[in-house]
């Protein structure tokens, strides 16, 4: 394919037509009615087993327009076949918008398309359709990814500026838009669509034996795009081109001087035929031919010395339009395939000393997000713009790129953190800035959306820092596109539904409750789809609400929720300690049903975990439906589906599921999406953002998901650094349990010395790291992480030996014990009575085969924050066990961990993006002395 396709494409672009005079083409169809009956008396219809009408033996037609058209279609079909070898599902579609009832050209279009292997669809509008109706249809086709070309069969009067401006240049196979005409005028014909009608005229004149160089060509009565295209094409052939309307005093003189006359509209009766010299070559090129109207010759005008007719022009134009369609489809395919981004990176001018993060952010002017989207291969209809600097990406992209090979996946995690965070975001951004802006490698950063809680707390935002951050910082840290607010709304809707259902079931009879759930609407009572699902779950195989027995009505209407088992809490995106325990139901109408409850932070909602793990809208709806919120009085799980709110939750989340596109300080792309609570979920950005980014970067690209310091942290202390590296060595060993290569990125601060840096790198390599690299992205941007980028690229080319930590079919207790012993270094686990009870319940309910995500302090490998370094042989206490059934995991609570705030956290290795094969784990230290002192257990902090 690679050897043959370029040759064929060159042939299509510069079609070498058969030599010799062009011949008069027989009329292929006289009317749509006779053609449809198959009773053309002259046998001139295009048959299924032949491309065109067969010439009469011995006639000149055998080498005329028939053979020219046949060759164009044959080559077009061959190119399409070659394109389909690697893209079997690809079949270009030509849409034709027709305003009128003359269908004489439809069969020609359909037969040519069929012979070439294209699909064609006609949109027929009434003859009196206005420009607004035509524009509406154009806009629909513009947004239809199945259609690769659009032709307009409308009158010349309807071809207004508004209509032309509505047409997408990339689908304009008739070459009538300003963009295509402008490229043609600049001599950039290979990158534009040239008018098939104008090209047919020029090529037929040329092949009639006329040399165009030096000839005088007069285009009469043509307007707009056709007139412009004819002038450009003839001028390129060396002709002197003139253009004139019919109503001009100089017309006779111009006609007498012309060697070639192109009639762009019918000759008016008042113009004498004698004005047109008999020796001139005359072609009829009426726009109505393009519109589907085959006219007879212009009255009194010689038919180009009997050589070329309007039917010749019409048929060749139709074939060349098919050729343009193939080119359009090829360009579309090329856009779908991976290519190195043509990214305009933003320049950095680092200052010393380094200013504050907000100052750095505000000094850089980001690119418009639609420009960034185009640079990385997103189509205009695949983004939804929010302001100037952020946009949501539609999931239709995944279908378009389904055959595209994924890039390489790099996970950035951290060693046991310091009180002010470790800088995972900063390292991630520095790495992708280095890869894309300095090594010219496609790379995407995928980050979590920060919660408002830590943003306004001591930890601050999560946009990175220094000269390695996402911009604009304010947009990143506050609200973004409202995803967290959507989660808050959905979560609290479900919470309200739980308590409301308990209230109604406690105050109403079975019949009254049933009538509320299945009300009469216009005298008819019907089950909804979600109610039919509940009936099926209950073993009731009925669809008529009037046929249920009293017992079936009771089972259907009552969930019998046990209030003491409710696990679903209300949420708020603020660290408000006074809402950690509350009493609800204090209103006068609910006071008898009050109970103890609490608020969690919004990102701790299971809906956030669902958002981060889902891979489609349908999958998200299914996960939301199976979220367990409580148990009934018989010990069976109660789900959101049972409450009948799955559809409502999905509607609230329909926009939040789309990843958010932003950029780094150096103009490289970033996805900011989801932000599940790190202590009870996987703590990473969304799987969807990862999947989209992996497609966009291509096979060779990469996706990488204030206290004063004492002198111990600002002066060289080799022993302190050596003592703290034991934790780093343990983290490397943890990553190696999963069989993935490890690169250590040392996030260098200005107080770190060369001796300390060299020591950490040496100890990391001894512990089994593939490489250990100091990084300076905070102070100088991506340039400071080029060595890291090279190390990551080299490690990514090594063969991965990925393996899971445990078999998910093991009992819950054994999976917890495996993590405690293999990852944390514990001797064993100790289950509280409540934890054991929950494990027994989840096992009995059929949830025992779910994976485990440990909820524990992030400040130590053990359950005690003060136990630094690498604690060994301790007993890990499991105080409680909870479940995120919809998201798909169980999370044990270790020790006294709280779920109402959002500290920085070590990503549990067993939840590395679901264990995606080929992951590279990057472990790093932030400020050497602050990190290692924390890790070594020193108390002099």
Short mmCIF file of C-alpha atoms in Angstrom, two decimals, residues 537 628-632 634-639 642 841 844-847 885:
data_model
loop_
_atom_site.label_atom_id
_atom_site.label_comp_id
_atom_site.label_asym_id
_atom_site.label_seq_id
_atom_site.Cartn_x
_atom_site.Cartn_y
_atom_site.Cartn_z
CA UNK A 537 -34.61 -8.39 40.83
CA UNK A 628 -24.91 0.27 47.93
CA UNK A 629 -26.24 2.89 50.35
CA UNK A 630 -27.59 0.72 53.18
CA UNK A 631 -28.97 -2.69 54.03
CA UNK A 632 -32.59 -3.64 54.55
CA UNK A 634 -33.19 -8.68 56.26
CA UNK A 635 -29.53 -7.82 55.70
CA UNK A 636 -29.78 -7.44 51.91
CA UNK A 637 -28.05 -4.51 50.15
CA UNK A 638 -30.08 -1.47 49.09
CA UNK A 639 -28.78 0.29 45.98
CA UNK A 642 -33.60 0.33 44.19
CA UNK A 841 -21.95 -9.06 55.43
CA UNK A 844 -22.73 -12.90 52.18
CA UNK A 845 -24.05 -10.21 49.81
CA UNK A 846 -21.74 -11.43 47.04
CA UNK A 847 -19.12 -8.66 47.12
CA UNK A 885 -19.80 -1.30 45.27
#
